XYZ file of C-alpha atoms in Angstrom:
336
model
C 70.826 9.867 48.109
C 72.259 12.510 45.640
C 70.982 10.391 42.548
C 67.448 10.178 44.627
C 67.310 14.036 44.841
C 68.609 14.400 41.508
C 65.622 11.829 40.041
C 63.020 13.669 42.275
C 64.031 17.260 40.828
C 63.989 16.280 37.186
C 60.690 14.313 37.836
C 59.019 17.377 39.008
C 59.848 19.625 36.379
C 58.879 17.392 33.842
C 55.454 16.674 35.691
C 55.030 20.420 35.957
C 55.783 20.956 31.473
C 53.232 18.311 30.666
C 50.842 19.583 28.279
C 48.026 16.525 28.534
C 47.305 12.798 30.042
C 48.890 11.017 27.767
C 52.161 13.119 28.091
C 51.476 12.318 31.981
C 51.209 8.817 31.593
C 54.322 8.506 29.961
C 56.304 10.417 32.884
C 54.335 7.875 35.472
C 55.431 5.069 33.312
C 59.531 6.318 33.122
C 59.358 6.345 36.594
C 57.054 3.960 38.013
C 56.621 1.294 35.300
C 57.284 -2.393 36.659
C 60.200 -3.353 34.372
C 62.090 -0.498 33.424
C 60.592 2.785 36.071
C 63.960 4.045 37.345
C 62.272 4.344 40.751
C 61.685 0.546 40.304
C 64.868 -0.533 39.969
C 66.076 1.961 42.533
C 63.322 0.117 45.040
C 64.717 -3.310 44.183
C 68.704 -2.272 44.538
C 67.530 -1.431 48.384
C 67.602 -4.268 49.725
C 71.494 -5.256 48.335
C 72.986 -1.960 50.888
C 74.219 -2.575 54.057
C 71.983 -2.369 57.050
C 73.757 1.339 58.159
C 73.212 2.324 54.303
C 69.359 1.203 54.204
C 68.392 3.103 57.522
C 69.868 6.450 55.662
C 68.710 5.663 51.528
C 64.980 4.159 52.769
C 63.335 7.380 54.547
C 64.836 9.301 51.521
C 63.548 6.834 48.869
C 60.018 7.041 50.097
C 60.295 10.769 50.573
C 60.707 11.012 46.727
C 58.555 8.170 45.432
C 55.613 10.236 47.723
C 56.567 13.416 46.088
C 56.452 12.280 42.737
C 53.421 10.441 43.066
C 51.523 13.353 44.917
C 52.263 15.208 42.418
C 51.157 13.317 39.468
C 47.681 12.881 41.008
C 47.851 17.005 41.096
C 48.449 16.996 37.681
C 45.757 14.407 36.473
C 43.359 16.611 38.509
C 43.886 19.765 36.688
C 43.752 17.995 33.273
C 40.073 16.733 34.310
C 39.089 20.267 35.587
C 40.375 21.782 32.771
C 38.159 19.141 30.355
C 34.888 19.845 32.464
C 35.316 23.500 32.294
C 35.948 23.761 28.596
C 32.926 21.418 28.142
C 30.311 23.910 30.015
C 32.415 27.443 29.010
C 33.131 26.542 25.456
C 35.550 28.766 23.525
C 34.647 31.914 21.470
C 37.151 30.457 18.536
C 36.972 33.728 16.882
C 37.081 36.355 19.122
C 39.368 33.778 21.750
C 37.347 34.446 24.788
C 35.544 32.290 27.418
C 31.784 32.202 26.725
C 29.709 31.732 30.070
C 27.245 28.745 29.810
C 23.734 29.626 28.811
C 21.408 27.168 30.322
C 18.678 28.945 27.340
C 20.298 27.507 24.554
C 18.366 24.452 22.852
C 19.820 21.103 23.261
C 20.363 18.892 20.360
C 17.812 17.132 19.005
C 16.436 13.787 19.055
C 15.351 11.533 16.241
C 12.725 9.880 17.942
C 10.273 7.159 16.634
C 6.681 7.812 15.573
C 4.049 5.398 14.404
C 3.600 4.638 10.417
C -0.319 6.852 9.598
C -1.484 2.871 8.127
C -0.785 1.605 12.063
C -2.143 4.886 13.522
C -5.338 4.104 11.788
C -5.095 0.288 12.253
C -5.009 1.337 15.935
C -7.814 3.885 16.315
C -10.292 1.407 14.347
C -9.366 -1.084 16.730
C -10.021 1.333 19.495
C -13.476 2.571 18.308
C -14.871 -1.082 17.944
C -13.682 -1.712 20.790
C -15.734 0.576 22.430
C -18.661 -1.184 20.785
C -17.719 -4.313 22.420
C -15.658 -5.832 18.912
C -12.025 -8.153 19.938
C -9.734 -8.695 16.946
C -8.152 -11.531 15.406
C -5.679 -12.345 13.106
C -5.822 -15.087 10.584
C -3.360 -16.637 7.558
C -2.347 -14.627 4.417
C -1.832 -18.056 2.754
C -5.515 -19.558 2.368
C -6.927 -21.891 0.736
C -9.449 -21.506 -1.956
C -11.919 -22.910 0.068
C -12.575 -20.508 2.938
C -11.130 -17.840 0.341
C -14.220 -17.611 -2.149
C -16.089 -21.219 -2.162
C -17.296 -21.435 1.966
C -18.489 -17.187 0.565
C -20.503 -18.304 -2.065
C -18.065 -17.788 -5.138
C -18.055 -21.168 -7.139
C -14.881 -21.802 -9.248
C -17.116 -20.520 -12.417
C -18.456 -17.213 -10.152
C -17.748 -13.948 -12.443
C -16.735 -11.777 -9.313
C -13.713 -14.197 -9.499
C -12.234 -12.634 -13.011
C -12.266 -9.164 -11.081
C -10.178 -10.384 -7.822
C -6.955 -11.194 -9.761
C -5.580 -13.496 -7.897
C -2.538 -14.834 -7.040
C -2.756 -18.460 -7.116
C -0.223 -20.919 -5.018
C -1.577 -23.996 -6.909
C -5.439 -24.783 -7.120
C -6.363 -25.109 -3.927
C -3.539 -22.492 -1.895
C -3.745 -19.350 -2.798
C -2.519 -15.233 -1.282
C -5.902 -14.127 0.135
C -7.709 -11.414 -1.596
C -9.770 -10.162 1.389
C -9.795 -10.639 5.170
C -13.320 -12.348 4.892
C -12.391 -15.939 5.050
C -12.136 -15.035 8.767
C -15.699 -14.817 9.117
C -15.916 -18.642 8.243
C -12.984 -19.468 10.333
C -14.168 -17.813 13.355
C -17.844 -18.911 13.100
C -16.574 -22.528 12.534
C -14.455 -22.557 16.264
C -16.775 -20.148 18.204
C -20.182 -20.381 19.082
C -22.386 -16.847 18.694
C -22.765 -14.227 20.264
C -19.142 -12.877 17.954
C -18.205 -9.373 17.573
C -14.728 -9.377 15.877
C -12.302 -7.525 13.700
C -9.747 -9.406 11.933
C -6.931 -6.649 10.405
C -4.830 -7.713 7.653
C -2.848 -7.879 4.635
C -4.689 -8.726 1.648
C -3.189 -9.366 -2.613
C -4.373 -9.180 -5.814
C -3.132 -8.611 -8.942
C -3.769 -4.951 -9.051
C -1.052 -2.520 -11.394
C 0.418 0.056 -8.833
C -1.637 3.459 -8.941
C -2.430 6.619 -6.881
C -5.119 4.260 -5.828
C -4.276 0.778 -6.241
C -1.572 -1.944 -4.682
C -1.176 -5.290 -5.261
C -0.254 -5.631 -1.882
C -2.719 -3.798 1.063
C -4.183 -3.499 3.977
C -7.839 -4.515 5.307
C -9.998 -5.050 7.912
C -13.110 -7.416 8.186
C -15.928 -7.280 10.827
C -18.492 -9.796 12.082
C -21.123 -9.503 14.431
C -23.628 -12.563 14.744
C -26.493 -12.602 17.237
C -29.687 -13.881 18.164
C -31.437 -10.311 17.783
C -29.454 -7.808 15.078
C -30.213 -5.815 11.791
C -29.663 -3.723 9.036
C -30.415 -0.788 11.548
C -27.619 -1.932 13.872
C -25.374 -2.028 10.767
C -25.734 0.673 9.651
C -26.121 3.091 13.309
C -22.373 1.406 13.863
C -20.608 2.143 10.639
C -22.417 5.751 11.047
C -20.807 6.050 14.612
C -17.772 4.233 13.403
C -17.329 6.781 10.666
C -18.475 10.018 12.618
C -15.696 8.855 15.294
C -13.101 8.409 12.216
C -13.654 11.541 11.017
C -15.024 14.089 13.409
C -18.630 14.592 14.198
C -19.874 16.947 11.580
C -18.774 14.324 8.729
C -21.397 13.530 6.126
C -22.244 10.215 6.090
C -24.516 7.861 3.492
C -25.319 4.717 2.213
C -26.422 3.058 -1.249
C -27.122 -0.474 -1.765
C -24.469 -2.810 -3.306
C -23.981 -6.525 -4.032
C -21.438 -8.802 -2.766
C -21.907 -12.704 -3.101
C -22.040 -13.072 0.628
C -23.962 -10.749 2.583
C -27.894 -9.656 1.376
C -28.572 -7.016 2.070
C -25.641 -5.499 1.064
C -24.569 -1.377 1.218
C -21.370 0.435 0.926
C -20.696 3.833 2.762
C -19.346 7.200 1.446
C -18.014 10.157 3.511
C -18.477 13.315 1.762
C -14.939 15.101 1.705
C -14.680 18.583 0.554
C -12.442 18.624 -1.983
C -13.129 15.090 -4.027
C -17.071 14.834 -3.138
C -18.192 11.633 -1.773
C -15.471 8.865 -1.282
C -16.505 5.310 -0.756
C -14.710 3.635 2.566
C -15.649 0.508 3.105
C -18.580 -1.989 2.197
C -21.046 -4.384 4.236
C -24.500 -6.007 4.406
C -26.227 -9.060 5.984
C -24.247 -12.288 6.548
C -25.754 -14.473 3.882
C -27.935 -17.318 5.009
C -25.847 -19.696 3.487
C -22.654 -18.439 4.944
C -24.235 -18.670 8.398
C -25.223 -22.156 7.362
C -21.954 -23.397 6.207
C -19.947 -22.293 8.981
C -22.003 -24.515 11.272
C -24.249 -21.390 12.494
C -28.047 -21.940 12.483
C -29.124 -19.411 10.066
C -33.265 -19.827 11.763
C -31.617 -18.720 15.181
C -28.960 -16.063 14.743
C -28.528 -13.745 12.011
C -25.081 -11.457 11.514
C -23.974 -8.662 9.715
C -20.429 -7.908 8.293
C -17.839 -5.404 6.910
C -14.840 -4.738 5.003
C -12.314 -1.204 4.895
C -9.443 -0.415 3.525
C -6.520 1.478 6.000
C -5.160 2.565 3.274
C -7.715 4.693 1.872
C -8.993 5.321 5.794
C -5.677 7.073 6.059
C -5.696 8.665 2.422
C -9.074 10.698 3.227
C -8.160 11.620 6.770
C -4.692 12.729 6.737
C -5.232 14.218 2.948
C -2.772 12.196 1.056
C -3.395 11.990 -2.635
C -1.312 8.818 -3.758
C -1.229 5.905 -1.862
C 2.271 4.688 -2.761
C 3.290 7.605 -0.128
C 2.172 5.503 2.403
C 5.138 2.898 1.227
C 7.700 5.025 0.258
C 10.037 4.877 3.486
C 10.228 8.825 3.139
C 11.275 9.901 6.679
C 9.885 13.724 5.151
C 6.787 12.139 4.709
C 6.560 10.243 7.311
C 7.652 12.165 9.915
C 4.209 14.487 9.689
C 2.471 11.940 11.250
């Protein structure tokens, strides 16, 4: 009973000295640890005394084991109320005084995600033809020659072929050049009345500008019908492009060619500091087109067009080199 008073006392004091938990844990451990915790092997000598002995060493034994264990609990609970504390009342390091919490300071900030200005403008074209009654599809960057320039009127010996630069798989698989091979595809597997965008990536063998990648963005749109004209083209692009870019924006139209559409126009937006700015270009489906995608061209008639996000997002956000937009610049980025 003497050693058991003698264990309790030092056990105290040296629960009362520690300076942290892990000082604590190594106190529990001397004492209570299953192999070599001298109150362990005091608990497992009990049972070797004499009956008389036991019924004077057992109360005494369980007096001190509750002590010591009472008061390591105490302990571990003023180490945790000491660590919230310090966490809300933070230390004045210089001056060593308690600063009270101020619930007006900022919190730190968060890094948090933002759509890329191409998808942001990907998105809000989808959204305004949408409104017009327009779905989107997607389609393969890998296409063949065939729905590619031949099914769009552009032989193997057309001339608008030298200015697409294109990058060739073999001679009949080829990197698209433009999203308008969707037009056939579509008009081939659906039946009219279509309104559909088709957004995509598009390649030719352009040198890397302020203007110019080989690798970009576009977006096609068809509309075929038994009743539609130039006047419905062009009332749409002027609504698409007043909803692009705000109400008051100048819009007009001069007449272009392309092999597959006559009719065919592009559209400028007039933009303060460069003048006019071309955005995108369209006309009448081409008879032939119609034709060849299994559409009769003496019952429905179809317009189409073709924009670039990249230059979209160029003239409405004001950025003057369009490698920006592929940088990975979190500075840049992080604007939109």
């Amino acid at each position: 009973m003497k050693n058991l008073e003698k264990v309790e006392k030092e056990a105290l004091e040296k629960i009362e000295k520690a300076q942290d938990r892990n000082e604590l844990e190594s106190i529990r451990i001397h004492y209570f640890g299953r192999k070599s915790g001298i109150l362990t092997i005091l608990a497992g000598e009990l049972p070797k005394l004499p009956n008389q002995e036991k019924r004077k060493v057992g109360p005494v034994f369980n007096k001190v084991k509750n002590s010591l264990q009472k008061a390591l609990a105490e302990k571990s609970g003023n180490f945790q109320e000491a660590k919230s504390t310090n966490t809300q009342e933070p230390k004045n390091l210089e001056m060593g005084e308690d600063l009270p919490f101020d619930p007006t300071i900022p919190g730190r900030s968060q890094n948090i995600a933002s759509s890329h200005p191409l998808t942001s403008v990907v998105d809000e074209v989808k959204e305004i033809f949408h409104y017009l009654g327009f779905s989107w599809v997607d389609g393969p960057e890998v296409e063949l020659d065939l729905y590619n320039f031949q099914k769009l009127l552009i032989p193997k010996d057309h001339p608008s072929r030298d200015v697409q630069q294109t990058y060739y798989i073999n001679d009949e698989l080829l990197l698209r050049t433009h999203t308008s091979p969707m037009q056939v595809r579509y008009m081939e597997t659906h039946q009219p009345p279509i309104r559909i965008i088709s957004p995509g990536r598009a390649y030719r063998r352009d040198m890397p500008d302020a203007t110019h990648l080989p690798d970009f963005l576009q977006i096609e749109g068809l509309l075929v019908d038994t009743e539609t004209s130039m006047t419905d083209l062009m009332g749409s692009l002027d609504f698409f492009a007043k909803r692009m870019f705000g109400e008051s924006s100048r819009v007009r139209f001069y007449g272009h060619n392309f092999p597959y559409t006559e009719p065919s126009i592009e559209i400028e937006v007039f933009h303060e500091k460069q003048g006019w700015i071309e955005i995108l270009g369209a006309g009448m489906v081409h008879p032939e087109v119609l034709r060849g995608s299994g559409v009769d061209p003496e019952k429905y008639r179809g317009w189409a067009f073709g924009m670039g996000p990249n230059r979209l997002a160029m003239l409405k956000y004001g950025i003057d080199d369009i490698r920006a937009l592929y940088s990975s610049d979190l500075r840049f980025l992080k604007q939109f």
